[in-house]
Amino acid sequence: MRKNNWKKYAVGLVSASALLLAACGGGSGSDTATSGSEGSKKDGELNIAVDAGYVDYVNEIKGDFEKEHDVKIKITERDMFEQLEALPLDGPAGSAPDIMMSAYDRIGPLGQQGHIAEVTLGNEDQYDDTDKAQVTIDGKIYGEPAVIETLVLYYNKDLIEKAPETFKEVEALAKDEKYNFEGEAGKNTGFLAKWTDFYFSYGLVAGYGGYVFGEDGTDPSDVGLNNKGAVEAITYATDWFQNVWPQGMLDITSSDAFITDQFLAGKVAAFIGGPWQAQALQEAEVNYGVATIPTLNNGEEYQAFGGGKGWVVSNYSKNKEVSQAWLDYVTTTENQNKFYDATNEIPANQESRKYATEKDDELTTAVIEQYKEAQPMPNIPEMAEVWAGAENLMFDAASGNKTPKESADESVKMISESIEQKYTKE
């Protein structure tokens, strides 16, 4: 899931929860869920809400499940984030689906707030510790992993024979005159990365020893984005912004388009991007390749956020038992294989990842390999404050407004103060 969508949803969730508490007096437990949804669903019907791109897949596999469980599946086509934003209000009103998908970093807050139900992992042996961490909070499981996603490196096969494997090789690209940027003397676009965006820059920060929260992302009182390693990473990125990249890379709102335009124009050898960007490159018929992100100069790997989506059950559902059965069914190796074939999204199921890798698709292989170095995005509610507080983590230093240390300290101060104000109990 793209970072800006996560951030948008986090704000929506807070607003919706506030409205729900005002309307219902604050309760979000199972008693409220049962009474609020009573009589809202037809007997023998299971309502599943999915994005438009998953409708055909659910239709393909639902038949056997319906027969086995004597239930009729009703599919609701709705954007995932819209559905998650609506759940706190739709649930008590009896109009929420039984099952939906959720970005991993939203599962924790939804579970803590009582909007999605605790579940079990029916295919537990197919998940590693990272997969399990994505759907777990406070020792409880609130979803079954379905999709994995992380950043990768795209490169132009017409410009370089193979992807750079180290950042020393990346730096060499930036010294190649054929990538000099017209109109800005001394600037180069051989390699580009949207490091003003925290979602993209975190892998660099983490690779140098920075971190979001302590205790594997569960301790919001310990924010590690201004430690020695984090400052070193910001200093390294600042050198790129000030001495290598054109001014367009500092424009937070348009740098995405700048990178894409330059790559399509054959002015970029390699850039860091997300799996969702592949379609545009395919449509533009660029001869591109996909690889893992190069090793950093300190010998560590680029540790980007590992994200994706999982299947979850509404805590307002009266069909939790059969909903649990669907989660177990849809995440089997057979059905995750079908999911990959239908969507080309990387399945969380470990056996299905092997199946996907055997398809010899560069994007698939790169995501799976890079995900091994990825860090699960913290799924506690306090993560919402990080997106806002870290917006200028790189920008203030890159633009020369602050030193790397000042920029890091200011971001951490903003994050910590916001967490204290919003989450500290009296």
Coordinates of C-alpha atoms in Angstrom, one line a residue:
M1 CA 0.0 0.0 0.0
R2 CA 1.3 3.4 -0.8
K3 CA 2.2 5.6 2.1
N4 CA -0.1 8.5 1.3
N5 CA -3.0 6.1 1.4
W6 CA -2.0 4.8 4.8
K7 CA -1.8 8.3 6.1
K8 CA -5.1 9.3 4.7
Y9 CA -6.7 6.3 6.2
A10 CA -5.2 6.9 9.7
V11 CA -6.8 10.3 9.8
G12 CA -10.1 8.9 8.6
L13 CA -10.0 6.2 11.3
V14 CA -9.6 8.6 14.1
S15 CA -12.5 10.8 12.8
A16 CA -14.8 7.8 12.3
S17 CA -13.9 6.4 15.8
A18 CA -14.7 9.7 17.4
L19 CA -18.1 9.8 15.7
L20 CA -18.8 6.2 16.8
L21 CA -17.9 6.9 20.4
A22 CA -20.2 9.9 20.4
A23 CA -23.1 7.9 19.0
C24 CA -22.7 4.7 21.0
G25 CA -21.2 5.9 24.3
G26 CA -17.8 4.4 23.5
G27 CA -18.4 0.6 23.6
S28 CA -16.8 -1.4 20.9
G29 CA -16.8 -4.9 22.3
S30 CA -18.6 -8.0 21.1
D31 CA -21.8 -7.2 22.9
T32 CA -22.2 -4.0 21.1
A33 CA -21.2 -5.7 17.8
T34 CA -23.9 -8.4 18.2
S35 CA -26.7 -6.1 19.1
G36 CA -25.8 -3.5 16.4
S37 CA -25.8 -6.0 13.6
E38 CA -28.7 -8.2 14.6
G39 CA -31.0 -8.9 11.7
S40 CA -28.8 -7.1 9.3
K41 CA -27.6 -10.1 7.3
K42 CA -29.6 -12.8 5.6
D43 CA -29.3 -16.3 7.0
G44 CA -26.7 -18.3 5.2
E45 CA -25.1 -15.3 3.5
L46 CA -21.5 -14.2 3.9
N47 CA -20.7 -10.7 2.7
I48 CA -17.1 -10.1 1.5
A49 CA -15.9 -6.6 0.5
V50 CA -12.9 -6.4 -1.9
D51 CA -11.4 -3.9 -4.4
A52 CA -12.5 -4.2 -8.0
G53 CA -9.4 -6.0 -8.9
Y54 CA -10.2 -8.9 -6.7
V55 CA -13.8 -9.5 -7.6
D56 CA -13.0 -12.0 -10.4
Y57 CA -10.7 -14.0 -8.1
V58 CA -13.2 -14.3 -5.3
N59 CA -15.9 -15.4 -7.9
E60 CA -13.4 -18.0 -9.2
I61 CA -12.8 -19.7 -5.9
K62 CA -16.0 -19.2 -3.9
G63 CA -18.0 -22.1 -5.4
D64 CA -16.3 -24.9 -3.5
F65 CA -16.5 -22.9 -0.2
E66 CA -20.2 -22.2 -0.7
K67 CA -20.9 -25.9 -1.1
E68 CA -18.8 -27.0 1.8
H69 CA -20.2 -24.5 4.2
D70 CA -23.8 -24.2 2.8
V71 CA -23.5 -20.5 2.5
K72 CA -24.0 -17.9 -0.2
I73 CA -21.2 -15.4 -0.7
K74 CA -22.2 -11.9 -1.6
I75 CA -19.4 -9.8 -3.0
T76 CA -19.3 -6.1 -2.4
E77 CA -17.0 -4.1 -4.6
R78 CA -15.4 -1.3 -2.6
D79 CA -12.1 0.4 -2.3
M80 CA -10.2 -1.1 0.7
F81 CA -9.4 2.1 2.4
E82 CA -13.0 3.4 2.0
Q83 CA -14.3 0.2 3.6
L84 CA -11.9 0.4 6.5
E85 CA -12.7 4.1 7.1
A86 CA -16.4 3.2 7.1
L87 CA -16.2 0.1 9.4
P88 CA -16.5 2.0 12.8
L89 CA -19.8 3.4 11.7
D90 CA -21.1 0.7 9.3
G91 CA -20.5 -2.0 11.8
P92 CA -22.9 -0.8 14.6
A93 CA -25.4 0.1 11.9
G94 CA -25.4 -3.4 10.6
S95 CA -24.3 -2.6 7.1
A96 CA -20.6 -3.6 7.3
P97 CA -19.4 -6.7 5.4
D98 CA -18.4 -9.8 7.3
I99 CA -14.9 -10.0 5.7
M100 CA -12.6 -7.5 4.0
M101 CA -8.9 -6.8 3.4
S102 CA -6.8 -4.5 5.4
A103 CA -3.3 -3.0 5.0
Y104 CA -1.1 -4.6 7.6
D105 CA -0.4 -1.4 9.5
R106 CA -4.1 -0.8 10.0
I107 CA -4.8 -4.2 11.4
G108 CA -3.3 -3.4 14.8
P109 CA -5.3 -0.2 15.5
L110 CA -8.5 -1.8 14.2
G111 CA -8.0 -4.7 16.5
Q112 CA -7.2 -2.6 19.5
Q113 CA -10.3 -0.5 18.9
G114 CA -12.5 -3.5 18.7
H115 CA -13.5 -3.1 15.0
I116 CA -12.1 -6.4 13.7
A117 CA -12.2 -9.8 15.4
E118 CA -9.4 -11.9 16.8
V119 CA -8.8 -14.9 14.6
T120 CA -6.5 -17.9 14.3
L121 CA -4.0 -18.7 11.6
G122 CA -5.4 -21.7 9.7
N123 CA -2.2 -22.0 7.6
E124 CA 0.3 -21.0 10.3
D125 CA 3.0 -23.3 9.0
Q126 CA 3.1 -21.2 5.8
Y127 CA 4.1 -18.0 7.5
D128 CA 7.4 -16.8 9.0
D129 CA 7.9 -14.5 11.9
T130 CA 7.6 -11.4 9.8
D131 CA 4.3 -12.5 8.3
K132 CA 2.9 -13.2 11.7
A133 CA 4.1 -9.9 13.1
Q134 CA 2.2 -8.1 10.4
V135 CA -1.2 -9.3 11.8
T136 CA -0.4 -9.5 15.5
I137 CA -0.7 -6.8 18.2
D138 CA -0.5 -7.3 22.0
G139 CA 0.0 -11.0 21.3
K140 CA -3.3 -11.3 19.5
I141 CA -3.9 -12.2 15.9
Y142 CA -6.4 -10.1 14.0
G143 CA -6.0 -11.3 10.4
E144 CA -4.4 -13.8 8.0
P145 CA -1.6 -12.6 5.7
A146 CA -2.5 -12.4 2.0
V147 CA -0.1 -10.1 0.2
I148 CA 3.5 -8.9 0.7
E149 CA 4.9 -5.7 -0.7
T150 CA 8.1 -3.7 -0.4
L151 CA 10.3 -1.3 -2.5
V152 CA 12.6 -2.6 -5.2
L153 CA 15.1 -1.2 -7.8
Y154 CA 14.0 -0.5 -11.4
Y155 CA 16.7 -0.1 -14.0
N156 CA 16.8 0.6 -17.7
K157 CA 18.3 -2.4 -19.6
D158 CA 19.0 -0.2 -22.6
L159 CA 21.4 1.9 -20.5
I160 CA 23.1 -0.5 -18.2
E161 CA 23.7 -4.3 -18.6
K162 CA 22.8 -5.2 -15.1
A163 CA 21.5 -3.6 -11.9
P164 CA 24.0 -2.1 -9.5
E165 CA 24.6 -4.3 -6.5
T166 CA 26.2 -1.7 -4.2
F167 CA 25.7 2.0 -3.6
K168 CA 29.3 2.5 -4.7
E169 CA 28.1 1.4 -8.1
V170 CA 25.1 3.7 -7.8
E171 CA 27.4 6.6 -7.1
A172 CA 29.4 5.7 -10.2
L173 CA 26.2 6.1 -12.3
A174 CA 25.8 9.6 -10.9
K175 CA 29.3 10.5 -12.2
D176 CA 28.5 9.4 -15.8
E177 CA 28.1 12.5 -18.0
K178 CA 25.4 10.9 -20.1
Y179 CA 23.0 11.3 -17.2
N180 CA 23.9 15.0 -16.7
F181 CA 20.7 17.1 -16.2
E182 CA 20.2 19.8 -18.9
G183 CA 19.6 23.2 -17.4
E184 CA 21.3 22.6 -14.1
A185 CA 25.1 22.5 -14.2
G186 CA 26.7 19.7 -12.2
K187 CA 23.4 17.9 -11.6
N188 CA 22.9 14.2 -12.6
T189 CA 19.9 11.8 -12.8
G190 CA 21.8 8.5 -13.2
F191 CA 20.1 7.3 -10.0
L192 CA 17.0 8.7 -8.3
A193 CA 15.1 8.0 -5.1
K194 CA 12.2 9.8 -3.5
W195 CA 13.9 10.2 -0.2
T196 CA 11.9 13.3 0.8
D197 CA 9.1 10.7 1.4
F198 CA 9.6 8.8 4.6
Y199 CA 8.1 5.6 3.2
F200 CA 11.0 5.6 0.6
S201 CA 13.7 6.9 2.9
Y202 CA 13.1 4.6 5.8
G203 CA 15.1 1.8 4.2
L204 CA 18.1 4.0 4.1
V205 CA 17.6 5.2 7.7
A206 CA 17.1 1.7 9.0
G207 CA 20.1 0.4 7.1
Y208 CA 22.3 2.8 9.0
G209 CA 20.7 1.9 12.4
G210 CA 17.7 4.2 12.8
Y211 CA 14.3 2.8 13.7
V212 CA 10.8 4.0 14.2
F213 CA 9.9 2.5 17.6
G214 CA 11.9 0.3 20.0
E215 CA 11.0 -3.3 21.0
D216 CA 10.5 -4.3 17.4
G217 CA 8.1 -1.5 16.7
T218 CA 6.0 -1.8 19.8
D219 CA 7.4 0.8 22.1
P220 CA 6.3 4.3 21.1
S221 CA 8.2 5.9 23.9
D222 CA 11.4 5.0 22.2
V223 CA 11.7 6.8 18.8
G224 CA 15.0 6.1 17.0
L225 CA 14.9 8.4 14.1
N226 CA 17.5 10.8 15.5
N227 CA 20.1 8.4 16.7
K228 CA 23.7 8.3 15.3
G229 CA 22.8 6.0 12.5
A230 CA 19.7 7.9 11.4
V231 CA 21.7 11.2 11.3
E232 CA 24.4 9.4 9.2
A233 CA 21.7 8.3 6.8
I234 CA 20.2 11.8 6.5
T235 CA 23.7 13.2 6.0
Y236 CA 24.3 10.8 3.1
A237 CA 20.9 11.6 1.5
T238 CA 21.6 15.3 1.9
D239 CA 24.7 15.0 -0.2
W240 CA 22.6 13.6 -3.0
F241 CA 20.0 16.3 -2.8
Q242 CA 22.5 19.2 -2.6
N243 CA 25.3 18.0 -4.8
V244 CA 23.9 15.5 -7.3
W245 CA 20.2 15.7 -8.0
P246 CA 18.2 18.5 -9.8
Q247 CA 16.0 20.8 -7.8
G248 CA 12.9 18.8 -8.9
M249 CA 13.9 16.0 -6.5
L250 CA 13.2 18.4 -3.6
D251 CA 9.6 19.0 -4.6
I252 CA 7.7 16.6 -2.4
T253 CA 4.5 16.8 -4.4
S254 CA 5.9 16.3 -7.9
S255 CA 9.1 14.3 -7.4
D256 CA 7.2 11.1 -8.2
A257 CA 6.3 12.4 -11.6
F258 CA 9.8 13.9 -12.1
I259 CA 11.4 10.5 -11.5
T260 CA 9.0 8.7 -13.8
D261 CA 9.3 11.3 -16.6
Q262 CA 13.1 11.2 -16.5
F263 CA 13.1 7.4 -16.5
L264 CA 10.7 7.1 -19.5
A265 CA 12.9 9.7 -21.3
G266 CA 15.9 7.5 -20.9
K267 CA 17.7 9.9 -18.6
V268 CA 17.8 7.6 -15.5
A269 CA 19.7 4.3 -15.2
A270 CA 18.0 3.2 -12.0
F271 CA 15.5 4.3 -9.4
I272 CA 13.9 3.0 -6.2
G273 CA 10.2 2.4 -6.5
G274 CA 7.2 0.3 -5.5
P275 CA 5.6 -2.6 -7.3
W276 CA 2.7 -0.5 -8.3
Q277 CA 4.9 1.5 -10.6
A278 CA 5.6 -1.4 -12.9
Q279 CA 2.3 -1.1 -14.8
A280 CA 3.2 2.4 -16.1
L281 CA 6.6 1.2 -17.3
Q282 CA 5.0 -1.7 -19.1
E283 CA 2.4 0.5 -20.8
A284 CA 5.2 2.9 -21.9
E285 CA 7.1 -0.1 -23.3
V286 CA 10.3 0.7 -21.5
N287 CA 13.0 -2.0 -21.6
Y288 CA 13.3 -2.2 -17.8
G289 CA 14.5 -4.7 -15.3
V290 CA 13.7 -5.1 -11.6
A291 CA 16.2 -6.1 -8.9
T292 CA 16.8 -5.8 -5.1
I293 CA 18.0 -2.5 -3.8
P294 CA 21.8 -2.2 -3.7
T295 CA 23.8 -2.8 -0.5
L296 CA 24.6 0.4 1.4
N297 CA 28.1 1.7 1.9
N298 CA 28.3 0.5 5.4
G299 CA 27.8 -3.1 4.2
E300 CA 24.2 -3.3 5.4
E301 CA 21.1 -4.0 3.3
Y302 CA 18.5 -1.4 2.5
Q303 CA 15.7 -2.2 5.1
A304 CA 12.6 -0.8 3.6
F305 CA 9.2 -1.2 5.2
G306 CA 7.6 -4.6 4.5
G307 CA 3.9 -4.1 3.9
G308 CA 1.0 -5.6 2.2
K309 CA -2.5 -6.8 3.1
G310 CA -4.3 -9.4 5.1
W311 CA -7.9 -10.8 5.3
V312 CA -9.8 -9.6 8.4
V313 CA -13.2 -10.3 10.0
S314 CA -15.5 -7.5 11.2
N315 CA -16.1 -7.7 14.9
Y316 CA -19.7 -6.7 14.2
S317 CA -20.3 -9.8 12.1
K318 CA -22.7 -12.5 13.2
N319 CA -20.9 -15.0 11.0
K320 CA -17.6 -15.1 12.7
E321 CA -17.2 -18.9 12.6
V322 CA -17.8 -19.2 8.8
S323 CA -15.7 -16.0 8.3
Q324 CA -12.8 -17.7 10.0
A325 CA -13.3 -20.7 7.7
W326 CA -13.1 -18.3 4.7
L327 CA -9.8 -16.8 6.0
D328 CA -8.4 -20.3 6.3
Y329 CA -9.7 -21.2 2.8
V330 CA -8.6 -18.2 0.9
T331 CA -5.0 -18.4 2.3
T332 CA -4.3 -22.0 1.4
T333 CA -1.4 -22.7 -1.0
E334 CA -3.8 -23.6 -3.8
N335 CA -5.9 -20.4 -3.5
Q336 CA -2.9 -18.2 -2.9
N337 CA -1.4 -19.6 -6.1
K338 CA -4.6 -18.7 -7.9
F339 CA -4.5 -15.3 -6.3
Y340 CA -1.0 -14.7 -7.8
D341 CA -2.1 -15.9 -11.2
A342 CA -5.2 -13.6 -11.1
T343 CA -3.6 -10.4 -9.7
N344 CA 0.2 -10.7 -10.1
E345 CA 0.4 -9.6 -6.5
I346 CA 2.9 -11.4 -4.3
P347 CA 1.2 -14.0 -2.0
A348 CA 2.2 -14.1 1.7
N349 CA 1.9 -17.9 1.8
Q350 CA 5.5 -19.2 1.7
E351 CA 4.8 -22.1 -0.6
S352 CA 3.0 -19.8 -3.0
R353 CA 5.9 -17.4 -3.0
K354 CA 8.0 -20.3 -4.4
Y355 CA 5.3 -21.0 -6.9
A356 CA 5.4 -17.3 -7.9
T357 CA 9.2 -17.2 -8.1
E358 CA 9.1 -20.1 -10.6
K359 CA 7.2 -17.9 -13.0
D360 CA 10.5 -16.1 -13.7
D361 CA 9.0 -12.7 -13.3
E362 CA 11.6 -10.2 -12.3
L363 CA 9.3 -8.0 -10.3
T364 CA 8.0 -11.0 -8.3
T365 CA 11.5 -12.3 -7.6
A366 CA 12.8 -8.9 -6.6
V367 CA 10.0 -8.2 -4.2
I368 CA 10.3 -11.6 -2.6
E369 CA 14.1 -11.3 -2.2
Q370 CA 13.9 -7.7 -0.9
Y371 CA 11.1 -8.6 1.5
K372 CA 13.6 -10.8 3.3
E373 CA 15.5 -7.6 4.4
A374 CA 12.3 -5.6 5.0
Q375 CA 11.1 -4.4 8.4
P376 CA 7.4 -4.9 9.3
M377 CA 5.8 -1.5 9.5
P378 CA 4.8 -0.8 13.2
N379 CA 1.1 -1.6 13.4
I380 CA 0.3 0.3 16.7
P381 CA -1.9 3.3 16.5
E382 CA 1.0 5.7 17.3
M383 CA 2.4 5.0 13.8
A384 CA -0.1 7.6 12.5
E385 CA 1.9 10.3 14.2
V386 CA 5.2 9.2 12.6
W387 CA 3.9 9.9 9.1
A388 CA 3.2 13.5 10.0
G389 CA 6.2 14.0 12.1
A390 CA 8.7 12.5 9.6
E391 CA 7.5 14.5 6.6
N392 CA 10.4 16.9 6.9
L393 CA 12.9 14.4 8.3
M394 CA 14.9 14.6 5.0
F395 CA 13.5 17.8 3.5
D396 CA 14.7 20.3 6.1
A397 CA 18.3 18.9 5.9
A398 CA 18.3 18.4 2.1
S399 CA 17.0 22.0 1.5
G400 CA 19.7 23.4 3.9
N401 CA 17.1 24.7 6.4
K402 CA 18.6 22.6 9.1
T403 CA 21.6 20.4 9.7
P404 CA 20.9 16.6 9.5
K405 CA 21.0 16.4 13.3
E406 CA 18.6 19.4 13.8
S407 CA 16.2 18.0 11.2
A408 CA 16.2 14.6 12.9
D409 CA 15.8 16.0 16.4
E410 CA 12.9 18.3 15.3
S411 CA 11.0 15.4 13.6
V412 CA 11.4 13.1 16.7
K413 CA 10.3 16.0 19.0
M414 CA 7.2 16.5 16.9
I415 CA 6.4 12.7 16.8
S416 CA 7.0 12.2 20.5
E417 CA 5.0 15.3 21.6
S418 CA 2.1 14.3 19.4
I419 CA 2.1 10.7 20.8
E420 CA 2.2 12.0 24.3
Q421 CA -0.7 14.4 23.7
K422 CA -2.9 11.9 21.9
Y423 CA -2.1 8.6 23.5
T424 CA -0.9 9.2 27.1
K425 CA -3.7 8.2 29.6
E426 CA -4.5 10.4 32.5

